[in-house]
Amino acid sequence: MSGELVLVTGGSGFLGAHCILALLDAGYRVRTTVRSSKREADVIAMLKGAGTDPAGRLSFAIADLTADAGWPEAVAGCDYVLHVASPFPSGVPKHEDELIVPAREGALRVLRAARAAGVKRVVLTSSFAAIGYGKMPPGQPFTEESWTDPAAKVSAYVKSKTLAERAAWDFIAAEGGGLELAVVNPVGIFGPVLGSDHSTSTEFVQRMMNGAMPGLPRLSFGVVDARDVADLHVRAMTNPAARGERFLAVAGDFMTVREIARTVKTRLGAAASRVSTRELPDWLVRVVGLFNAEAAQLVTELGKVKNATNAKAVRMLGWAPRSREDALAATGESLIRLGLLKASK
């Protein structure tokens, strides 16, 4: 390690900030990209709020996934790159290319710049979205061998993550030279919120705790703590066995939305008094989906029982994630601590 320099793209994001924390804790020097210098203070505040003073060990580069400018400077002198930045809106884009183009072209920009700079390895943050939509393995959990079918009826976000990861692997195969690639595919990322600008997954818990979800759709998805996803990135960055591999980041069996709500209520007690555990009938969600684009995206997943396994990451990299329950509790506790919940009436 000896002070090796790592670039983290998107350091002002929820996972990006946790990756910076993990790298600093492990003794690396870190450079991170932000789209505007105005976000530098936000990143430093998040790190200090988590108990880490990055003084002298963190630098910034201005770069955007949609433009070439800034990327050569961002990767210059770096030993590794964690490409975490990618659009993940809370709403539905007007056109799928609003997500697909920056995700795919942004990944290729980072890879080209990394190859030109002589970077050893890039770890790309992909998603379970690139694995678990399309044909389900009969009676088996999804593994890293599974791929989402982007031609199937999937959301713009799911398609963007699938096409971006495919493009990254194709680039390495055709033009990568000596550049190595490893990919991390997280499920829903929860865990300690570091500031008011957090993730779509943690906003889900925030909405529950604010009483903004009086009814719950019959859905299930995976849970993992951001600290463990960051740890998996660092392991995939340096372990020789991780070259050319994908790793699912999931803490255990998938949970239904109702199970998540019950966990939050049980672990947080009175602070979660506004969390509803009432499940909505599928027909009602379908009716709402006729008038609401966000609800419409849920309809094809209603009642589906999915699962994924972390066996590969555990076996190859020695990864040991926290429990699903601890990840969810940490989310709620941080929202309370940072004053990010609406006051009770």
mmCIF file of N, CA and C in Angstrom, residues 40-148:
data_model
loop_
_atom_site.group_PDB
_atom_site.id
_atom_site.type_symbol
_atom_site.label_atom_id
_atom_site.label_comp_id
_atom_site.label_asym_id
_atom_site.label_seq_id
_atom_site.Cartn_x
_atom_site.Cartn_y
_atom_site.Cartn_z
ATOM 1 N N GLU A 40 -16.836 20.211 -2.799
ATOM 2 C CA GLU A 40 -15.674 19.776 -2.018
ATOM 3 C C GLU A 40 -15.940 19.899 -0.517
ATOM 4 N N ALA A 41 -16.517 21.014 -0.101
ATOM 5 C CA ALA A 41 -16.806 21.219 1.320
ATOM 6 C C ALA A 41 -17.794 20.176 1.833
ATOM 7 N N ASP A 42 -18.746 19.770 0.981
ATOM 8 C CA ASP A 42 -19.725 18.753 1.383
ATOM 9 C C ASP A 42 -19.044 17.420 1.657
ATOM 10 N N VAL A 43 -18.096 17.056 0.790
ATOM 11 C CA VAL A 43 -17.381 15.793 0.972
ATOM 12 C C VAL A 43 -16.592 15.815 2.281
ATOM 13 N N ILE A 44 -15.864 16.886 2.505
ATOM 14 C CA ILE A 44 -15.061 16.990 3.731
ATOM 15 C C ILE A 44 -15.954 16.950 4.968
ATOM 16 N N ALA A 45 -17.104 17.615 4.902
ATOM 17 C CA ALA A 45 -18.032 17.611 6.038
ATOM 18 C C ALA A 45 -18.550 16.211 6.320
ATOM 19 N N MET A 46 -18.862 15.442 5.277
ATOM 20 C CA MET A 46 -19.344 14.068 5.473
ATOM 21 C C MET A 46 -18.271 13.199 6.129
ATOM 22 N N LEU A 47 -17.041 13.341 5.667
ATOM 23 C CA LEU A 47 -15.956 12.538 6.216
ATOM 24 C C LEU A 47 -15.700 12.896 7.681
ATOM 25 N N LYS A 48 -15.682 14.190 7.969
ATOM 26 C CA LYS A 48 -15.462 14.613 9.358
ATOM 27 C C LYS A 48 -16.618 14.187 10.253
ATOM 28 N N GLY A 49 -17.835 14.226 9.693
ATOM 29 C CA GLY A 49 -18.996 13.777 10.459
ATOM 30 C C GLY A 49 -18.918 12.308 10.813
ATOM 31 N N ALA A 50 -18.186 11.548 9.987
ATOM 32 C CA ALA A 50 -17.990 10.115 10.248
ATOM 33 C C ALA A 50 -16.750 9.867 11.112
ATOM 34 N N GLY A 51 -16.098 10.963 11.567
ATOM 35 C CA GLY A 51 -14.959 10.819 12.468
ATOM 36 C C GLY A 51 -13.603 10.745 11.791
ATOM 37 N N THR A 52 -13.523 11.102 10.504
ATOM 38 C CA THR A 52 -12.258 11.043 9.774
ATOM 39 C C THR A 52 -11.882 12.427 9.257
ATOM 40 N N ASP A 53 -10.703 12.896 9.620
ATOM 41 C CA ASP A 53 -10.191 14.157 9.092
ATOM 42 C C ASP A 53 -9.268 13.832 7.923
ATOM 43 N N PRO A 54 -9.666 14.198 6.684
ATOM 44 C CA PRO A 54 -8.884 13.800 5.503
ATOM 45 C C PRO A 54 -7.714 14.720 5.186
ATOM 46 N N ALA A 55 -7.413 15.667 6.058
ATOM 47 C CA ALA A 55 -6.392 16.673 5.770
ATOM 48 C C ALA A 55 -5.090 16.033 5.301
ATOM 49 N N GLY A 56 -4.607 16.492 4.141
ATOM 50 C CA GLY A 56 -3.336 16.022 3.611
ATOM 51 C C GLY A 56 -3.407 14.691 2.887
ATOM 52 N N ARG A 57 -4.542 14.011 2.948
ATOM 53 C CA ARG A 57 -4.668 12.694 2.320
ATOM 54 C C ARG A 57 -5.737 12.644 1.242
ATOM 55 N N LEU A 58 -6.481 13.735 1.081
ATOM 56 C CA LEU A 58 -7.568 13.776 0.107
ATOM 57 C C LEU A 58 -7.409 14.995 -0.785
ATOM 58 N N SER A 59 -7.510 14.779 -2.095
ATOM 59 C CA SER A 59 -7.494 15.875 -3.053
ATOM 60 C C SER A 59 -8.692 15.734 -3.983
ATOM 61 N N PHE A 60 -8.966 16.783 -4.750
ATOM 62 C CA PHE A 60 -10.153 16.814 -5.595
ATOM 63 C C PHE A 60 -9.787 17.075 -7.058
ATOM 64 N N ALA A 61 -10.623 16.545 -7.948
ATOM 65 C CA ALA A 61 -10.520 16.827 -9.376
ATOM 66 C C ALA A 61 -11.922 17.117 -9.888
ATOM 67 N N ILE A 62 -12.035 18.079 -10.783
ATOM 68 C CA ILE A 62 -13.333 18.424 -11.361
ATOM 69 C C ILE A 62 -13.507 17.649 -12.663
ATOM 70 N N ALA A 63 -14.515 16.795 -12.704
ATOM 71 C CA ALA A 63 -14.782 15.999 -13.908
ATOM 72 C C ALA A 63 -16.237 15.564 -13.906
ATOM 73 N N ASP A 64 -16.787 15.433 -15.103
ATOM 74 C CA ASP A 64 -18.187 15.052 -15.276
ATOM 75 C C ASP A 64 -18.245 13.855 -16.215
ATOM 76 N N LEU A 65 -19.149 12.918 -15.939
ATOM 77 C CA LEU A 65 -19.266 11.717 -16.769
ATOM 78 C C LEU A 65 -19.655 12.025 -18.213
ATOM 79 N N THR A 66 -20.236 13.197 -18.439
ATOM 80 C CA THR A 66 -20.737 13.518 -19.777
ATOM 81 C C THR A 66 -19.740 14.267 -20.649
ATOM 82 N N ALA A 67 -18.514 14.512 -20.140
ATOM 83 C CA ALA A 67 -17.522 15.260 -20.914
ATOM 84 C C ALA A 67 -16.131 14.689 -20.685
ATOM 85 N N ASP A 68 -15.256 14.841 -21.686
ATOM 86 C CA ASP A 68 -13.885 14.330 -21.593
ATOM 87 C C ASP A 68 -12.996 15.173 -20.686
ATOM 88 N N ALA A 69 -13.320 16.459 -20.586
ATOM 89 C CA ALA A 69 -12.469 17.387 -19.841
ATOM 90 C C ALA A 69 -12.306 16.944 -18.385
ATOM 91 N N GLY A 70 -11.064 16.997 -17.916
ATOM 92 C CA GLY A 70 -10.786 16.735 -16.513
ATOM 93 C C GLY A 70 -10.383 15.321 -16.177
ATOM 94 N N TRP A 71 -10.720 14.362 -17.021
ATOM 95 C CA TRP A 71 -10.434 12.973 -16.679
ATOM 96 C C TRP A 71 -8.940 12.624 -16.758
ATOM 97 N N PRO A 72 -8.199 13.122 -17.747
ATOM 98 C CA PRO A 72 -6.753 12.836 -17.730
ATOM 99 C C PRO A 72 -6.079 13.341 -16.456
ATOM 100 N N GLU A 73 -6.481 14.529 -16.008
ATOM 101 C CA GLU A 73 -5.909 15.083 -14.778
ATOM 102 C C GLU A 73 -6.365 14.290 -13.563
ATOM 103 N N ALA A 74 -7.596 13.809 -13.589
ATOM 104 C CA ALA A 74 -8.137 13.075 -12.440
ATOM 105 C C ALA A 74 -7.382 11.770 -12.187
ATOM 106 N N VAL A 75 -7.015 11.065 -13.252
ATOM 107 C CA VAL A 75 -6.375 9.754 -13.091
ATOM 108 C C VAL A 75 -4.848 9.831 -13.046
ATOM 109 N N ALA A 76 -4.273 10.993 -13.350
ATOM 110 C CA ALA A 76 -2.817 11.112 -13.414
ATOM 111 C C ALA A 76 -2.161 10.692 -12.095
ATOM 112 N N GLY A 77 -1.237 9.751 -12.183
ATOM 113 C CA GLY A 77 -0.497 9.316 -11.007
ATOM 114 C C GLY A 77 -1.223 8.324 -10.119
ATOM 115 N N CYS A 78 -2.406 7.906 -10.518
ATOM 116 C CA CYS A 78 -3.191 6.990 -9.674
ATOM 117 C C CYS A 78 -2.768 5.539 -9.916
ATOM 118 N N ASP A 79 -2.756 4.761 -8.843
ATOM 119 C CA ASP A 79 -2.480 3.331 -8.932
ATOM 120 C C ASP A 79 -3.744 2.540 -9.231
ATOM 121 N N TYR A 80 -4.881 3.003 -8.670
ATOM 122 C CA TYR A 80 -6.160 2.309 -8.832
ATOM 123 C C TYR A 80 -7.267 3.349 -9.026
ATOM 124 N N VAL A 81 -8.385 2.877 -9.576
ATOM 125 C CA VAL A 81 -9.581 3.708 -9.715
ATOM 126 C C VAL A 81 -10.787 2.918 -9.233
ATOM 127 N N LEU A 82 -11.590 3.541 -8.371
ATOM 128 C CA LEU A 82 -12.909 3.007 -8.032
ATOM 129 C C LEU A 82 -13.924 3.879 -8.756
ATOM 130 N N HIS A 83 -14.543 3.333 -9.789
ATOM 131 C CA HIS A 83 -15.521 4.112 -10.564
ATOM 132 C C HIS A 83 -16.901 3.879 -9.973
ATOM 133 N N VAL A 84 -17.258 4.759 -9.048
ATOM 134 C CA VAL A 84 -18.505 4.637 -8.295
ATOM 135 C C VAL A 84 -19.601 5.506 -8.884
ATOM 136 N N ALA A 85 -19.231 6.638 -9.457
ATOM 137 C CA ALA A 85 -20.212 7.618 -9.919
ATOM 138 C C ALA A 85 -21.103 7.050 -11.019
ATOM 139 N N SER A 86 -22.400 7.251 -10.863
ATOM 140 C CA SER A 86 -23.365 6.863 -11.885
ATOM 141 C C SER A 86 -24.703 7.463 -11.510
ATOM 142 N N PRO A 87 -25.483 7.890 -12.481
ATOM 143 C CA PRO A 87 -26.785 8.486 -12.158
ATOM 144 C C PRO A 87 -27.748 7.458 -11.576
ATOM 145 N N PHE A 88 -28.471 7.837 -10.512
ATOM 146 C CA PHE A 88 -29.490 6.987 -9.901
ATOM 147 C C PHE A 88 -30.580 7.925 -9.380
ATOM 148 N N PRO A 89 -31.535 8.316 -10.252
ATOM 149 C CA PRO A 89 -32.542 9.307 -9.848
ATOM 150 C C PRO A 89 -33.620 8.703 -8.972
ATOM 151 N N SER A 90 -34.245 9.546 -8.166
ATOM 152 C CA SER A 90 -35.364 9.072 -7.356
ATOM 153 C C SER A 90 -36.646 9.026 -8.174
ATOM 154 N N GLY A 91 -36.685 9.787 -9.283
ATOM 155 C CA GLY A 91 -37.848 9.784 -10.149
ATOM 156 C C GLY A 91 -37.599 9.007 -11.427
ATOM 157 N N VAL A 92 -38.507 9.145 -12.369
ATOM 158 C CA VAL A 92 -38.417 8.448 -13.651
ATOM 159 C C VAL A 92 -37.977 9.451 -14.711
ATOM 160 N N PRO A 93 -36.888 9.185 -15.441
ATOM 161 C CA PRO A 93 -36.437 10.130 -16.466
ATOM 162 C C PRO A 93 -37.442 10.210 -17.615
ATOM 163 N N LYS A 94 -37.448 11.361 -18.299
ATOM 164 C CA LYS A 94 -38.355 11.528 -19.437
ATOM 165 C C LYS A 94 -37.981 10.578 -20.568
ATOM 166 N N HIS A 95 -36.678 10.325 -20.713
ATOM 167 C CA HIS A 95 -36.208 9.388 -21.733
ATOM 168 C C HIS A 95 -35.096 8.546 -21.133
ATOM 169 N N GLU A 96 -35.079 7.250 -21.458
ATOM 170 C CA GLU A 96 -34.107 6.343 -20.854
ATOM 171 C C GLU A 96 -32.659 6.736 -21.139
ATOM 172 N N ASP A 97 -32.419 7.431 -22.252
ATOM 173 C CA ASP A 97 -31.052 7.826 -22.583
ATOM 174 C C ASP A 97 -30.471 8.836 -21.591
ATOM 175 N N GLU A 98 -31.339 9.494 -20.826
ATOM 176 C CA GLU A 98 -30.850 10.405 -19.783
ATOM 177 C C GLU A 98 -30.018 9.644 -18.752
ATOM 178 N N LEU A 99 -30.300 8.357 -18.608
ATOM 179 C CA LEU A 99 -29.521 7.511 -17.698
ATOM 180 C C LEU A 99 -28.508 6.667 -18.448
ATOM 181 N N ILE A 100 -28.931 6.075 -19.554
ATOM 182 C CA ILE A 100 -28.079 5.115 -20.264
ATOM 183 C C ILE A 100 -26.811 5.766 -20.799
ATOM 184 N N VAL A 101 -26.941 6.913 -21.449
ATOM 185 C CA VAL A 101 -25.781 7.541 -22.093
ATOM 186 C C VAL A 101 -24.706 7.947 -21.081
ATOM 187 N N PRO A 102 -25.037 8.692 -20.005
ATOM 188 C CA PRO A 102 -23.967 9.044 -19.060
ATOM 189 C C PRO A 102 -23.387 7.840 -18.336
ATOM 190 N N ALA A 103 -24.195 6.814 -18.078
ATOM 191 C CA ALA A 103 -23.673 5.622 -17.391
ATOM 192 C C ALA A 103 -22.693 4.869 -18.286
ATOM 193 N N ARG A 104 -23.082 4.608 -19.520
ATOM 194 C CA ARG A 104 -22.231 3.846 -20.436
ATOM 195 C C ARG A 104 -21.025 4.654 -20.900
ATOM 196 N N GLU A 105 -21.273 5.859 -21.400
ATOM 197 C CA GLU A 105 -20.169 6.677 -21.910
ATOM 198 C C GLU A 105 -19.255 7.136 -20.783
ATOM 199 N N GLY A 106 -19.826 7.364 -19.598
ATOM 200 C CA GLY A 106 -18.999 7.751 -18.462
ATOM 201 C C GLY A 106 -18.047 6.645 -18.057
ATOM 202 N N ALA A 107 -18.540 5.415 -18.041
ATOM 203 C CA ALA A 107 -17.672 4.278 -17.704
ATOM 204 C C ALA A 107 -16.537 4.153 -18.712
ATOM 205 N N LEU A 108 -16.851 4.326 -19.993
ATOM 206 C CA LEU A 108 -15.818 4.225 -21.027
ATOM 207 C C LEU A 108 -14.808 5.365 -20.930
ATOM 208 N N ARG A 109 -15.266 6.568 -20.585
ATOM 209 C CA ARG A 109 -14.332 7.682 -20.392
ATOM 210 C C ARG A 109 -13.330 7.376 -19.285
ATOM 211 N N VAL A 110 -13.849 6.852 -18.179
ATOM 212 C CA VAL A 110 -12.981 6.545 -17.039
ATOM 213 C C VAL A 110 -11.987 5.450 -17.422
ATOM 214 N N LEU A 111 -12.454 4.420 -18.109
ATOM 215 C CA LEU A 111 -11.570 3.320 -18.499
ATOM 216 C C LEU A 111 -10.490 3.784 -19.476
ATOM 217 N N ARG A 112 -10.860 4.598 -20.444
ATOM 218 C CA ARG A 112 -9.865 5.096 -21.405
ATOM 219 C C ARG A 112 -8.803 5.940 -20.699
ATOM 220 N N ALA A 113 -9.256 6.810 -19.804
ATOM 221 C CA ALA A 113 -8.312 7.665 -19.080
ATOM 222 C C ALA A 113 -7.412 6.828 -18.182
ATOM 223 N N ALA A 114 -7.987 5.806 -17.539
ATOM 224 C CA ALA A 114 -7.203 4.943 -16.650
ATOM 225 C C ALA A 114 -6.150 4.163 -17.437
ATOM 226 N N ARG A 115 -6.545 3.645 -18.597
ATOM 227 C CA ARG A 115 -5.587 2.909 -19.437
ATOM 228 C C ARG A 115 -4.441 3.820 -19.868
ATOM 229 N N ALA A 116 -4.770 5.030 -20.301
ATOM 230 C CA ALA A 116 -3.749 5.968 -20.767
ATOM 231 C C ALA A 116 -2.793 6.377 -19.653
ATOM 232 N N ALA A 117 -3.296 6.385 -18.398
ATOM 233 C CA ALA A 117 -2.483 6.823 -17.264
ATOM 234 C C ALA A 117 -1.689 5.690 -16.624
ATOM 235 N N GLY A 118 -1.861 4.470 -17.119
ATOM 236 C CA GLY A 118 -1.136 3.338 -16.562
ATOM 237 C C GLY A 118 -1.663 2.845 -15.236
ATOM 238 N N VAL A 119 -2.964 3.057 -14.987
ATOM 239 C CA VAL A 119 -3.602 2.555 -13.761
ATOM 240 C C VAL A 119 -3.546 1.027 -13.746
ATOM 241 N N LYS A 120 -3.367 0.443 -12.557
ATOM 242 C CA LYS A 120 -3.272 -1.012 -12.457
ATOM 243 C C LYS A 120 -4.635 -1.685 -12.641
ATOM 244 N N ARG A 121 -5.630 -1.196 -11.914
ATOM 245 C CA ARG A 121 -6.943 -1.859 -11.947
ATOM 246 C C ARG A 121 -8.040 -0.846 -11.680
ATOM 247 N N VAL A 122 -9.148 -1.008 -12.380
ATOM 248 C CA VAL A 122 -10.373 -0.249 -12.129
ATOM 249 C C VAL A 122 -11.387 -1.187 -11.503
ATOM 250 N N VAL A 123 -12.018 -0.735 -10.418
ATOM 251 C CA VAL A 123 -13.159 -1.454 -9.851
ATOM 252 C C VAL A 123 -14.402 -0.642 -10.193
ATOM 253 N N LEU A 124 -15.280 -1.240 -10.965
ATOM 254 C CA LEU A 124 -16.502 -0.584 -11.414
ATOM 255 C C LEU A 124 -17.659 -0.953 -10.493
ATOM 256 N N THR A 125 -18.373 0.061 -10.022
ATOM 257 C CA THR A 125 -19.605 -0.189 -9.272
ATOM 258 C C THR A 125 -20.732 -0.401 -10.263
ATOM 259 N N SER A 126 -21.154 -1.643 -10.409
ATOM 260 C CA SER A 126 -22.318 -1.937 -11.234
ATOM 261 C C SER A 126 -23.504 -2.095 -10.275
ATOM 262 N N SER A 127 -24.311 -3.101 -10.437
ATOM 263 C CA SER A 127 -25.502 -3.247 -9.604
ATOM 264 C C SER A 127 -26.109 -4.630 -9.795
ATOM 265 N N PHE A 128 -26.898 -5.060 -8.810
ATOM 266 C CA PHE A 128 -27.734 -6.248 -8.992
ATOM 267 C C PHE A 128 -28.658 -6.038 -10.186
ATOM 268 N N ALA A 129 -28.918 -4.758 -10.502
ATOM 269 C CA ALA A 129 -29.760 -4.453 -11.663
ATOM 270 C C ALA A 129 -29.204 -5.056 -12.940
ATOM 271 N N ALA A 130 -27.893 -5.250 -13.019
ATOM 272 C CA ALA A 130 -27.277 -5.843 -14.214
ATOM 273 C C ALA A 130 -27.288 -7.364 -14.170
ATOM 274 N N ILE A 131 -27.836 -7.930 -13.106
ATOM 275 C CA ILE A 131 -27.835 -9.386 -12.904
ATOM 276 C C ILE A 131 -29.234 -9.971 -12.833
ATOM 277 N N GLY A 132 -30.121 -9.332 -12.082
ATOM 278 C CA GLY A 132 -31.346 -9.997 -11.641
ATOM 279 C C GLY A 132 -32.642 -9.657 -12.327
ATOM 280 N N TYR A 133 -32.607 -9.216 -13.585
ATOM 281 C CA TYR A 133 -33.847 -8.913 -14.307
ATOM 282 C C TYR A 133 -33.823 -9.649 -15.642
ATOM 283 N N GLY A 134 -34.878 -10.352 -15.900
ATOM 284 C CA GLY A 134 -34.908 -11.225 -17.069
ATOM 285 C C GLY A 134 -35.258 -12.624 -16.599
ATOM 286 N N LYS A 135 -34.611 -13.621 -17.147
ATOM 287 C CA LYS A 135 -34.915 -15.006 -16.801
ATOM 288 C C LYS A 135 -34.367 -15.355 -15.419
ATOM 289 N N MET A 136 -35.270 -15.803 -14.527
ATOM 290 C CA MET A 136 -34.855 -16.166 -13.179
ATOM 291 C C MET A 136 -34.363 -17.606 -13.158
ATOM 292 N N PRO A 137 -33.253 -17.884 -12.446
ATOM 293 C CA PRO A 137 -32.810 -19.275 -12.316
ATOM 294 C C PRO A 137 -33.832 -20.058 -11.493
ATOM 295 N N PRO A 138 -34.351 -21.192 -11.998
ATOM 296 C CA PRO A 138 -35.425 -21.921 -11.306
ATOM 297 C C PRO A 138 -34.992 -22.435 -9.938
ATOM 298 N N GLY A 139 -35.617 -21.871 -8.891
ATOM 299 C CA GLY A 139 -35.360 -22.333 -7.532
ATOM 300 C C GLY A 139 -33.973 -22.035 -7.006
ATOM 301 N N GLN A 140 -33.212 -21.213 -7.708
ATOM 302 C CA GLN A 140 -31.833 -20.921 -7.315
ATOM 303 C C GLN A 140 -31.644 -19.416 -7.158
ATOM 304 N N PRO A 141 -30.684 -18.995 -6.326
ATOM 305 C CA PRO A 141 -30.390 -17.562 -6.234
ATOM 306 C C PRO A 141 -29.633 -17.087 -7.462
ATOM 307 N N PHE A 142 -29.747 -15.812 -7.733
ATOM 308 C CA PHE A 142 -28.940 -15.219 -8.792
ATOM 309 C C PHE A 142 -27.472 -15.242 -8.377
ATOM 310 N N THR A 143 -26.591 -15.462 -9.346
ATOM 311 C CA THR A 143 -25.154 -15.439 -9.105
ATOM 312 C C THR A 143 -24.500 -14.485 -10.100
ATOM 313 N N GLU A 144 -23.199 -14.356 -10.005
ATOM 314 C CA GLU A 144 -22.455 -13.490 -10.916
ATOM 315 C C GLU A 144 -22.487 -13.992 -12.357
ATOM 316 N N GLU A 145 -22.925 -15.231 -12.559
ATOM 317 C CA GLU A 145 -23.043 -15.762 -13.918
ATOM 318 C C GLU A 145 -24.290 -15.233 -14.630
ATOM 319 N N SER A 146 -25.218 -14.673 -13.862
ATOM 320 C CA SER A 146 -26.481 -14.194 -14.430
ATOM 321 C C SER A 146 -26.319 -12.788 -14.999
ATOM 322 N N TRP A 147 -27.063 -12.536 -16.078
ATOM 323 C CA TRP A 147 -27.067 -11.201 -16.681
ATOM 324 C C TRP A 147 -28.508 -10.779 -16.958
ATOM 325 N N THR A 148 -28.819 -9.519 -16.673
ATOM 326 C CA THR A 148 -30.105 -8.950 -17.037
ATOM 327 C C THR A 148 -30.213 -8.851 -18.553
#
